[in-house]
GROMACS .gro file of N, CA, C and O in nm:
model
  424
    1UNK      N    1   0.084  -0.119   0.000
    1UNK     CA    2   0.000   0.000   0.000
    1UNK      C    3   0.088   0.125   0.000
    1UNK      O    4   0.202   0.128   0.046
    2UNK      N    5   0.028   0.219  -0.052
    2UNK     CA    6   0.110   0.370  -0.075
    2UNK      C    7   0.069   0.456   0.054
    2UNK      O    8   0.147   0.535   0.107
    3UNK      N    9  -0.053   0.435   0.094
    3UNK     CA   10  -0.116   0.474   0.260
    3UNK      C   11   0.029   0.482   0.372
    3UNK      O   12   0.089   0.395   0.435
    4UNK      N   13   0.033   0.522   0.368
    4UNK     CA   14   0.162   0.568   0.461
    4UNK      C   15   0.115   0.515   0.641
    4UNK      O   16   0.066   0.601   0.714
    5UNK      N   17   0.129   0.420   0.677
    5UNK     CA   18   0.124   0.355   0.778
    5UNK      C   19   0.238   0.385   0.863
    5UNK      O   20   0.355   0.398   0.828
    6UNK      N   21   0.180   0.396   1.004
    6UNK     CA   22   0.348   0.374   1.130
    6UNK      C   23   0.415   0.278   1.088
    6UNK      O   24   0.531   0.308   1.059
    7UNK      N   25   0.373   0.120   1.065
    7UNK     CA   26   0.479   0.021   1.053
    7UNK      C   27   0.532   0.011   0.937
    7UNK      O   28   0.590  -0.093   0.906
    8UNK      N   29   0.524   0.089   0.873
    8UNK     CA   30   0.588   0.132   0.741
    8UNK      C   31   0.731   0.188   0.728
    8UNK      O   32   0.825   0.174   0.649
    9UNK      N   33   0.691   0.292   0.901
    9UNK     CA   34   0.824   0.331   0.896
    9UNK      C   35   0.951   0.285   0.950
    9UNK      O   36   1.056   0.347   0.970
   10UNK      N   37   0.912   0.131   0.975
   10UNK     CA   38   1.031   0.078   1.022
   10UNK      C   39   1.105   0.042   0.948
   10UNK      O   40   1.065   0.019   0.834
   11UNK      N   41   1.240   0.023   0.982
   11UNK     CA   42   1.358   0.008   0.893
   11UNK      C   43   1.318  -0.196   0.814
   11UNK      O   44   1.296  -0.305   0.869
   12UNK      N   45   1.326  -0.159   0.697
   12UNK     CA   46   1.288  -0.286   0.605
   12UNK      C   47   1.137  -0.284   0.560
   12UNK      O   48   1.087  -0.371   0.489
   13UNK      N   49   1.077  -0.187   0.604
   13UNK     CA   50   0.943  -0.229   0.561
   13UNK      C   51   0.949  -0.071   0.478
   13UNK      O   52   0.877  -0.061   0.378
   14UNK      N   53   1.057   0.085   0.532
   14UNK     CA   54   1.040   0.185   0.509
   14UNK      C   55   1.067   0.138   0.354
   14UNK      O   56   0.967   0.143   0.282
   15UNK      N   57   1.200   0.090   0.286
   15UNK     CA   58   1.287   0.093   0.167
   15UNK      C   59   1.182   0.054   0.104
   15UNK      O   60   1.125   0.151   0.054
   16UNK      N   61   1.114  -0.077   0.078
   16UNK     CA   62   0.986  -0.096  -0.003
   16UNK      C   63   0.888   0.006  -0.025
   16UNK      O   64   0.841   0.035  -0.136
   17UNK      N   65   0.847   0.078   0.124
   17UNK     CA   66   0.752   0.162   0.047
   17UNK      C   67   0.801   0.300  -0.031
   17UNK      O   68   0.730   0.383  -0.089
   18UNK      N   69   0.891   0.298  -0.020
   18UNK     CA   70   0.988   0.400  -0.101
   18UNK      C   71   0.976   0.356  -0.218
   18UNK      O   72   0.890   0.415  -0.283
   19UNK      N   73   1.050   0.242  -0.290
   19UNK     CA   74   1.028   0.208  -0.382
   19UNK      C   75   0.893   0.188  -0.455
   19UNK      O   76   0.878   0.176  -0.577
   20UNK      N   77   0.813   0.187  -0.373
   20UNK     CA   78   0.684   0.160  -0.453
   20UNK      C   79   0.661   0.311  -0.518
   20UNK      O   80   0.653   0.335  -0.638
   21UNK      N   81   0.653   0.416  -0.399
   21UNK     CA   82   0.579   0.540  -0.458
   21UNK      C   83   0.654   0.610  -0.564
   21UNK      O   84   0.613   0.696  -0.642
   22UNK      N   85   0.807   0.542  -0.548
   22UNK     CA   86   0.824   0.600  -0.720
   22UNK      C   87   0.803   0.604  -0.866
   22UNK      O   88   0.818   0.502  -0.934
   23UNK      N   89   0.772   0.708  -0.911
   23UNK     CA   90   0.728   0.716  -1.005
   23UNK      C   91   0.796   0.655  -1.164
   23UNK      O   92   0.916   0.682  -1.169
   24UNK      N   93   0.752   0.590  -1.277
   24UNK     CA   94   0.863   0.585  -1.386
   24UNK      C   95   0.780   0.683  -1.485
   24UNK      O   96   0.659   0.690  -1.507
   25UNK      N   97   0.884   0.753  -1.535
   25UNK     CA   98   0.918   0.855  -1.637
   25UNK      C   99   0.913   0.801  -1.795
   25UNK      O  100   1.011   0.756  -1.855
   26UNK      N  101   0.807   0.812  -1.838
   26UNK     CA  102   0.834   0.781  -2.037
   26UNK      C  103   0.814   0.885  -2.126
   26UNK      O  104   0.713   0.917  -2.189
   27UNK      N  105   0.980   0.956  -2.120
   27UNK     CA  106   1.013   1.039  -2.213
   27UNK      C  107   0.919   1.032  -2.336
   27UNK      O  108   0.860   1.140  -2.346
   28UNK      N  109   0.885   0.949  -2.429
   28UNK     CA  110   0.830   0.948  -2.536
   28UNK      C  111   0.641   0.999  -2.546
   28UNK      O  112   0.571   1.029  -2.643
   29UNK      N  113   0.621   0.992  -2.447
   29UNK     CA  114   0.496   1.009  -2.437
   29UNK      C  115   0.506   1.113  -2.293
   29UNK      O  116   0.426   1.082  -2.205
   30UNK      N  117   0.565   1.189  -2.274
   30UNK     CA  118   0.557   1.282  -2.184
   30UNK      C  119   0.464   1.222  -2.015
   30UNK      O  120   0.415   1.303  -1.936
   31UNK      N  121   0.462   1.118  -2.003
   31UNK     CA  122   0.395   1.115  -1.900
   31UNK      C  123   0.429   0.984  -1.768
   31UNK      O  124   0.477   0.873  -1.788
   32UNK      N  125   0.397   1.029  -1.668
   32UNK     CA  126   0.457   0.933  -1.554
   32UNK      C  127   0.370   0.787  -1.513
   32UNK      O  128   0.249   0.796  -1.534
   33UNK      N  129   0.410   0.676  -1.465
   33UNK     CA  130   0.326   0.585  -1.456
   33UNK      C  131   0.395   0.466  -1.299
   33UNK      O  132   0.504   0.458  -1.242
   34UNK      N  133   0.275   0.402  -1.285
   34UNK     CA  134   0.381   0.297  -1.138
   34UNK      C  135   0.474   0.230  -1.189
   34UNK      O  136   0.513   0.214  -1.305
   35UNK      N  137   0.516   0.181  -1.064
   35UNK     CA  138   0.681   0.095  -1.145
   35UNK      C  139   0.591  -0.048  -1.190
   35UNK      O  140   0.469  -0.029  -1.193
   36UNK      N  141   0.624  -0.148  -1.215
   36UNK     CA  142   0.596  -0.261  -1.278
   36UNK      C  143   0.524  -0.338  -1.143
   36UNK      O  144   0.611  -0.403  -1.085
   37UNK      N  145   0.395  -0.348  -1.077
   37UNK     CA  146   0.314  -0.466  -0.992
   37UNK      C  147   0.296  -0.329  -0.908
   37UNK      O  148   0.325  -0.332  -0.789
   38UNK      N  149   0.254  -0.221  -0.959
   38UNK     CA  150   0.221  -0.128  -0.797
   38UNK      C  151   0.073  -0.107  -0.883
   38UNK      O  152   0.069  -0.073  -1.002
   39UNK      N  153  -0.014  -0.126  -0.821
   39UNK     CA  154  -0.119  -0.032  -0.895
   39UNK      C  155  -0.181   0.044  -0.787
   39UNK      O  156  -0.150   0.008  -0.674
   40UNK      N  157  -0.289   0.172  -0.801
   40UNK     CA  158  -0.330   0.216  -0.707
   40UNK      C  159  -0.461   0.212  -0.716
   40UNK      O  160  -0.510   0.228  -0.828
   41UNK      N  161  -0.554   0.190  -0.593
   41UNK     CA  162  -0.687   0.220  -0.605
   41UNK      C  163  -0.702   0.252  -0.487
   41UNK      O  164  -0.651   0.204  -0.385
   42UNK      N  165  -0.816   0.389  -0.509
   42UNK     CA  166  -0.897   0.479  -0.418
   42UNK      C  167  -0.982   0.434  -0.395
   42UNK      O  168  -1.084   0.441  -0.463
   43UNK      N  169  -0.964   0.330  -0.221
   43UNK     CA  170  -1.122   0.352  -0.164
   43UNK      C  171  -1.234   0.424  -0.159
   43UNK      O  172  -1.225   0.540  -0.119
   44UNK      N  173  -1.360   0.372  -0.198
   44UNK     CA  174  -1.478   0.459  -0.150
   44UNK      C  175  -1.456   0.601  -0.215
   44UNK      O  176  -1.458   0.712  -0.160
   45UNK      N  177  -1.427   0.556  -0.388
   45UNK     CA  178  -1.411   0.708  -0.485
   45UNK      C  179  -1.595   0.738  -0.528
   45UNK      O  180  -1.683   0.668  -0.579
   46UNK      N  181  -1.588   0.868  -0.479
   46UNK     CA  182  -1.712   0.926  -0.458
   46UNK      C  183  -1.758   0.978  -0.316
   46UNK      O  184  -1.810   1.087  -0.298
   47UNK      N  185  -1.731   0.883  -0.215
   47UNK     CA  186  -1.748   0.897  -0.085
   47UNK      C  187  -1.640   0.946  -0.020
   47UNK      O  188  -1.526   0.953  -0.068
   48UNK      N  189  -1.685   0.993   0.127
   48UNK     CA  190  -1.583   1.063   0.226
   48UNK      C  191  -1.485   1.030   0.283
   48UNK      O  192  -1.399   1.113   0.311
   49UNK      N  193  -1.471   0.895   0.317
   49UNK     CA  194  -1.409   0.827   0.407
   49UNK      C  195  -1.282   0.823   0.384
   49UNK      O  196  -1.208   0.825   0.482
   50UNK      N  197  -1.221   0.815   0.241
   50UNK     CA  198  -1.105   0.854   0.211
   50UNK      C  199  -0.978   0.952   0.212
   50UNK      O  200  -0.857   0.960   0.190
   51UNK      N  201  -1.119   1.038   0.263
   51UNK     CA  202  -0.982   1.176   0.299
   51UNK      C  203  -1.009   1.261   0.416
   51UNK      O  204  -0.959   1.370   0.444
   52UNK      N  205  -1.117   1.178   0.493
   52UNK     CA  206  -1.134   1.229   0.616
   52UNK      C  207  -1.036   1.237   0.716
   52UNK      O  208  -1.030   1.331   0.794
   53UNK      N  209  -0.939   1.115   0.715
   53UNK     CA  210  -0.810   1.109   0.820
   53UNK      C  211  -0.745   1.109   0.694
   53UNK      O  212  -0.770   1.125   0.574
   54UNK      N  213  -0.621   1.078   0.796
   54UNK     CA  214  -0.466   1.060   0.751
   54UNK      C  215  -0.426   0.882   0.764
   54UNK      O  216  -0.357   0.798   0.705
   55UNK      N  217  -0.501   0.890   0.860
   55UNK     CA  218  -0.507   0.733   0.921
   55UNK      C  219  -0.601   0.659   0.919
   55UNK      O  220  -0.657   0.666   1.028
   56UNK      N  221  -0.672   0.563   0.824
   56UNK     CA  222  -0.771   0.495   0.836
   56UNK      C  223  -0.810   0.385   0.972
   56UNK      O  224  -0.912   0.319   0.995
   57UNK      N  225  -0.696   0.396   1.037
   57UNK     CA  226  -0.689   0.270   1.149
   57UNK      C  227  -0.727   0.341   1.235
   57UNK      O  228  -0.683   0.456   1.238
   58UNK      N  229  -0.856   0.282   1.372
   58UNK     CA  230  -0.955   0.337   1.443
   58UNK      C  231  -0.838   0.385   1.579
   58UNK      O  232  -0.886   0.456   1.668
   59UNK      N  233  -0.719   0.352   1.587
   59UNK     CA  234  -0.654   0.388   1.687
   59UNK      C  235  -0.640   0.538   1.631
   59UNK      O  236  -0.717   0.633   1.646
   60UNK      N  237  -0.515   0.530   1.558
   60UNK     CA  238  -0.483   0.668   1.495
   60UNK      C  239  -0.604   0.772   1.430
   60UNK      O  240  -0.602   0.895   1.434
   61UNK      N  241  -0.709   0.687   1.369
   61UNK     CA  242  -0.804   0.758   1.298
   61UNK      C  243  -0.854   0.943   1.359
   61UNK      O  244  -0.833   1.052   1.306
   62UNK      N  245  -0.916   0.911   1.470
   62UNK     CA  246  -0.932   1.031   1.570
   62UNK      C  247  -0.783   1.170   1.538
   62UNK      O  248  -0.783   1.285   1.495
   63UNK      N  249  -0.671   1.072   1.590
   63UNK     CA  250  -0.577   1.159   1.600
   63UNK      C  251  -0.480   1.283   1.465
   63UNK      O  252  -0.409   1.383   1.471
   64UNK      N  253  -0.551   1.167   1.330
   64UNK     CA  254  -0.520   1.223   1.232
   64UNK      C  255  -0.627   1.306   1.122
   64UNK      O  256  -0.595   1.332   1.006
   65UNK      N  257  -0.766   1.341   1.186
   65UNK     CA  258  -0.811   1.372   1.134
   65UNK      C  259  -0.870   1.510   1.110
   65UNK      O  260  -0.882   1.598   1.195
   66UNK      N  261  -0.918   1.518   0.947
   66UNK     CA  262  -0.849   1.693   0.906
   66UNK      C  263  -0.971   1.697   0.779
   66UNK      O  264  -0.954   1.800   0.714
   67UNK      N  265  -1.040   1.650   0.748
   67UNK     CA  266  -1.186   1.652   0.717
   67UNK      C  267  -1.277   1.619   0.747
   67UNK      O  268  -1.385   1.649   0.696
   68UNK      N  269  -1.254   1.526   0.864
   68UNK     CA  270  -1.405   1.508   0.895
   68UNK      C  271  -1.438   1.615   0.997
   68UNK      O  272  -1.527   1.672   0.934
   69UNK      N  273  -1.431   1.669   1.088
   69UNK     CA  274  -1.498   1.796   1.110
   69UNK      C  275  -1.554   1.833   1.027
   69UNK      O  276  -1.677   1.820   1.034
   70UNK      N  277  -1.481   1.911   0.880
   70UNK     CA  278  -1.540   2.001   0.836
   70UNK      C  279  -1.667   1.930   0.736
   70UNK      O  280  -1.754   2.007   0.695
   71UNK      N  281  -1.674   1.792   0.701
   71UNK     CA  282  -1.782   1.745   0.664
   71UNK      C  283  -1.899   1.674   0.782
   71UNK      O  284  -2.011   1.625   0.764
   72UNK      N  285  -1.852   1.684   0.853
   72UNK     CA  286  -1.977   1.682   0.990
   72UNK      C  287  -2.009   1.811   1.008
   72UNK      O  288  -2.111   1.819   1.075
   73UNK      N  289  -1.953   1.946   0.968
   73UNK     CA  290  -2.049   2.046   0.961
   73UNK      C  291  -2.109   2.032   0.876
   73UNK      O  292  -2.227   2.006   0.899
   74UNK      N  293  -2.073   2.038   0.759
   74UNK     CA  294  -2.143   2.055   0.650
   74UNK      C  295  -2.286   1.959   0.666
   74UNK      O  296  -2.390   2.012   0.625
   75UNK      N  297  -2.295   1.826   0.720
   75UNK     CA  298  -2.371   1.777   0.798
   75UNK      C  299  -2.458   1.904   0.864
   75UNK      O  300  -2.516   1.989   0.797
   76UNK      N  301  -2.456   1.897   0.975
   76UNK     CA  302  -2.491   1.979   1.028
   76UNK      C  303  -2.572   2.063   0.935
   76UNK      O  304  -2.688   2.027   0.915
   77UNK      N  305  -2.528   2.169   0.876
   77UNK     CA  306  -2.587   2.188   0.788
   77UNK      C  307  -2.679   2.159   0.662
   77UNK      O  308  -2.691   2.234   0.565
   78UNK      N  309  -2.737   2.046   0.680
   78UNK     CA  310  -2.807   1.981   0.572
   78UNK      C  311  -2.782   1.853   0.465
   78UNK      O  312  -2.855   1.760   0.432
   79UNK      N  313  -2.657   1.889   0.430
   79UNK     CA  314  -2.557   1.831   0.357
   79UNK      C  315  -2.538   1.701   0.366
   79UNK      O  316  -2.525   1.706   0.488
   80UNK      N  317  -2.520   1.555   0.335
   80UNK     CA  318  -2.506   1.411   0.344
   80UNK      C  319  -2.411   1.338   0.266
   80UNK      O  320  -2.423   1.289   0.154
   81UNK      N  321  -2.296   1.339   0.360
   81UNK     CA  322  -2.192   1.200   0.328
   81UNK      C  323  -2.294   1.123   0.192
   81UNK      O  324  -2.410   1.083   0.182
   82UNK      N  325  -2.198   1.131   0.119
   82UNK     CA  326  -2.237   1.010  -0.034
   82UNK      C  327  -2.325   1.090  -0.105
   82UNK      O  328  -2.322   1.044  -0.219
   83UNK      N  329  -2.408   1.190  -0.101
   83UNK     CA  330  -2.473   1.205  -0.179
   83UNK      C  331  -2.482   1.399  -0.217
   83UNK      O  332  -2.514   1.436  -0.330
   84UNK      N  333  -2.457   1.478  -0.128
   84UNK     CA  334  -2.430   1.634  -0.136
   84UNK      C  335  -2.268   1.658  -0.088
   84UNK      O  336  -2.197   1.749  -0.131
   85UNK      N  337  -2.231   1.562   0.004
   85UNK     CA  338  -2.074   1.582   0.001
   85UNK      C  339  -1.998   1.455  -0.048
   85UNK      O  340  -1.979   1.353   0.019
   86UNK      N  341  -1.963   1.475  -0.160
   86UNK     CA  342  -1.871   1.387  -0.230
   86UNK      C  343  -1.718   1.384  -0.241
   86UNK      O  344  -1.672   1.494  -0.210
   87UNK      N  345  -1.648   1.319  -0.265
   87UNK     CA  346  -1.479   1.320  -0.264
   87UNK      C  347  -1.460   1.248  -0.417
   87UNK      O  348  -1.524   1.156  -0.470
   88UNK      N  349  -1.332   1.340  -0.471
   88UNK     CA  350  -1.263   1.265  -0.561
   88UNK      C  351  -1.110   1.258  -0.546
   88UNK      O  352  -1.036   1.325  -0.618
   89UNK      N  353  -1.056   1.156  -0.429
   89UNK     CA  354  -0.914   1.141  -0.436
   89UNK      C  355  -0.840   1.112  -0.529
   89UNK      O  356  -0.874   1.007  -0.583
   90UNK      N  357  -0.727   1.172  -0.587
   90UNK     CA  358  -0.617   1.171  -0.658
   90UNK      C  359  -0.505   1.107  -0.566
   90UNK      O  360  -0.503   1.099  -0.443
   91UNK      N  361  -0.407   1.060  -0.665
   91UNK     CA  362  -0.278   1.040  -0.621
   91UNK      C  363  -0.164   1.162  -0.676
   91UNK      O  364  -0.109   1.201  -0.779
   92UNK      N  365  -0.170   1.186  -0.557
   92UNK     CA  366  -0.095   1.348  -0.535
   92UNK      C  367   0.076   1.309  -0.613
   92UNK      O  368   0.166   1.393  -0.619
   93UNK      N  369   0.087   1.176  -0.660
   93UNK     CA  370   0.181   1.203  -0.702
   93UNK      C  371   0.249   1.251  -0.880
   93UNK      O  372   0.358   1.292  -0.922
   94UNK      N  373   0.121   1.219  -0.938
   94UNK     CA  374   0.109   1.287  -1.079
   94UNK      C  375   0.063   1.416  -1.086
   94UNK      O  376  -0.031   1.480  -1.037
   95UNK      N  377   0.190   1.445  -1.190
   95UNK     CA  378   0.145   1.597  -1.269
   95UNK      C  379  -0.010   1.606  -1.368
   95UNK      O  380  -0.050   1.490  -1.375
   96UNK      N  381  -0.075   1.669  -1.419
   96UNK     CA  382  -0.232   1.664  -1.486
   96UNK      C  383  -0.153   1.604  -1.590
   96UNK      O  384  -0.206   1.495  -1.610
   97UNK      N  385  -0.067   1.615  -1.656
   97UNK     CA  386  -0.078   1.535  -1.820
   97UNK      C  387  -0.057   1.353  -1.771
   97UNK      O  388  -0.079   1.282  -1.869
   98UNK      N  389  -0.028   1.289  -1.669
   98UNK     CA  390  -0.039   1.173  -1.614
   98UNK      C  391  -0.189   1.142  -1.568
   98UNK      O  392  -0.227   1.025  -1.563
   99UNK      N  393  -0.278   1.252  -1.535
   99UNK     CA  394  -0.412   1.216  -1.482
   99UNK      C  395  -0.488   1.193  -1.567
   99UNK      O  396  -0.596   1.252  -1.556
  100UNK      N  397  -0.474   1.106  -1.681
  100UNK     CA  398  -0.609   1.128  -1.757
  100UNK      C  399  -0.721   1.029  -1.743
  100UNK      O  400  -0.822   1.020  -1.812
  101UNK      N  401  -0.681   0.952  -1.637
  101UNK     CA  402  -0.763   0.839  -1.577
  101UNK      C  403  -0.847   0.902  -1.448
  101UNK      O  404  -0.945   0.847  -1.397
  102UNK      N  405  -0.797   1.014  -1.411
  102UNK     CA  406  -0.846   1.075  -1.277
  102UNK      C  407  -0.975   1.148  -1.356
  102UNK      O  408  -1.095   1.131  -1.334
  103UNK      N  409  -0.908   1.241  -1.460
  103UNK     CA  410  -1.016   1.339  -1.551
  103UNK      C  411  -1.141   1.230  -1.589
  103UNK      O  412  -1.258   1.246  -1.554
  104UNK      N  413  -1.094   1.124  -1.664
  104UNK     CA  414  -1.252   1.027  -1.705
  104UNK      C  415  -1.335   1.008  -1.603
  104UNK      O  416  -1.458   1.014  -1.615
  105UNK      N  417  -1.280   0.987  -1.508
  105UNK     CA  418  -1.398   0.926  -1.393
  105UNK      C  419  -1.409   1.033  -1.329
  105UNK      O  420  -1.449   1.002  -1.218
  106UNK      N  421  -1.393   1.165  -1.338
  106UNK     CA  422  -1.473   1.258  -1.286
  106UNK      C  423  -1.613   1.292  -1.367
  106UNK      O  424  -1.691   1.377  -1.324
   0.00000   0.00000   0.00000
C-alpha cells in the first residue's frame, strides 16, 4: 500500500515503500506511470471516508483527522456523506498530463 502507515516506517518495511511510490518517467509520451506490480486504487471514490483522516486505522483515525470535522459540519448543515458531500481522491503524485484516468472518472 502507498497509505503511509506507522509500521511502514520501520527500517525494512520503510525501503519498499519508497520504492513503490516511485514514479517511472516515459520520455516518449511525456507522462509518468507505477513501477511494474504497484497499482493504485482509491477507496470509497465518490465517498468521504477517504480523505477524512490521515489514518484509516480506528486507533490513529481520531488523532489524524483533518476533514471530517469540516464534513460533519457541513452535515450539520443539511448536507449528506455520499450524496451532497462527495470526494474525488487523486494520487498526489502525478502531474495533470499523467491524470487522464483521474479526468474520465470525474
Amino acid at each position: 500500500t502507498l497509505w503511509l502507515d506507522v509500521k511502514q516506517l520501520l527500517p525494512g518495511a520503510v525501503e519498499c515503500w519508497c520504492d513503490n511510490i516511485q514514479l517511472v518517467y516515459d520520455e516518449e509520451q511525456d507522462v509518468f506511470s507505477n513501477q511494474d506490480g504497484v497499482s493504485i486504487r482509491v477507496p470509497d471514490w465518490g465517498g468521504t471516508s477517504a480523505f477524512e483522516s490521515l489514518s484509516p486505522k480506528a486507533l490513529l483515525k481520531s488523532a489524524t483527522h483533518y476533514f471530517s470535522t469540516f464534513n460533519d459540519a457541513l452535515e450539520d448543515a443539511g448536507f449528506k456523506r455520499g450524496t451532497s458531500i462527495r470526494g474525488a481522491p487523486y494520487d498526489f503524485r502525478y502531474a495533470p498530463p499523467s491524470m487522464q484516468d483521474f479526468e474520465a472518472d470525474l
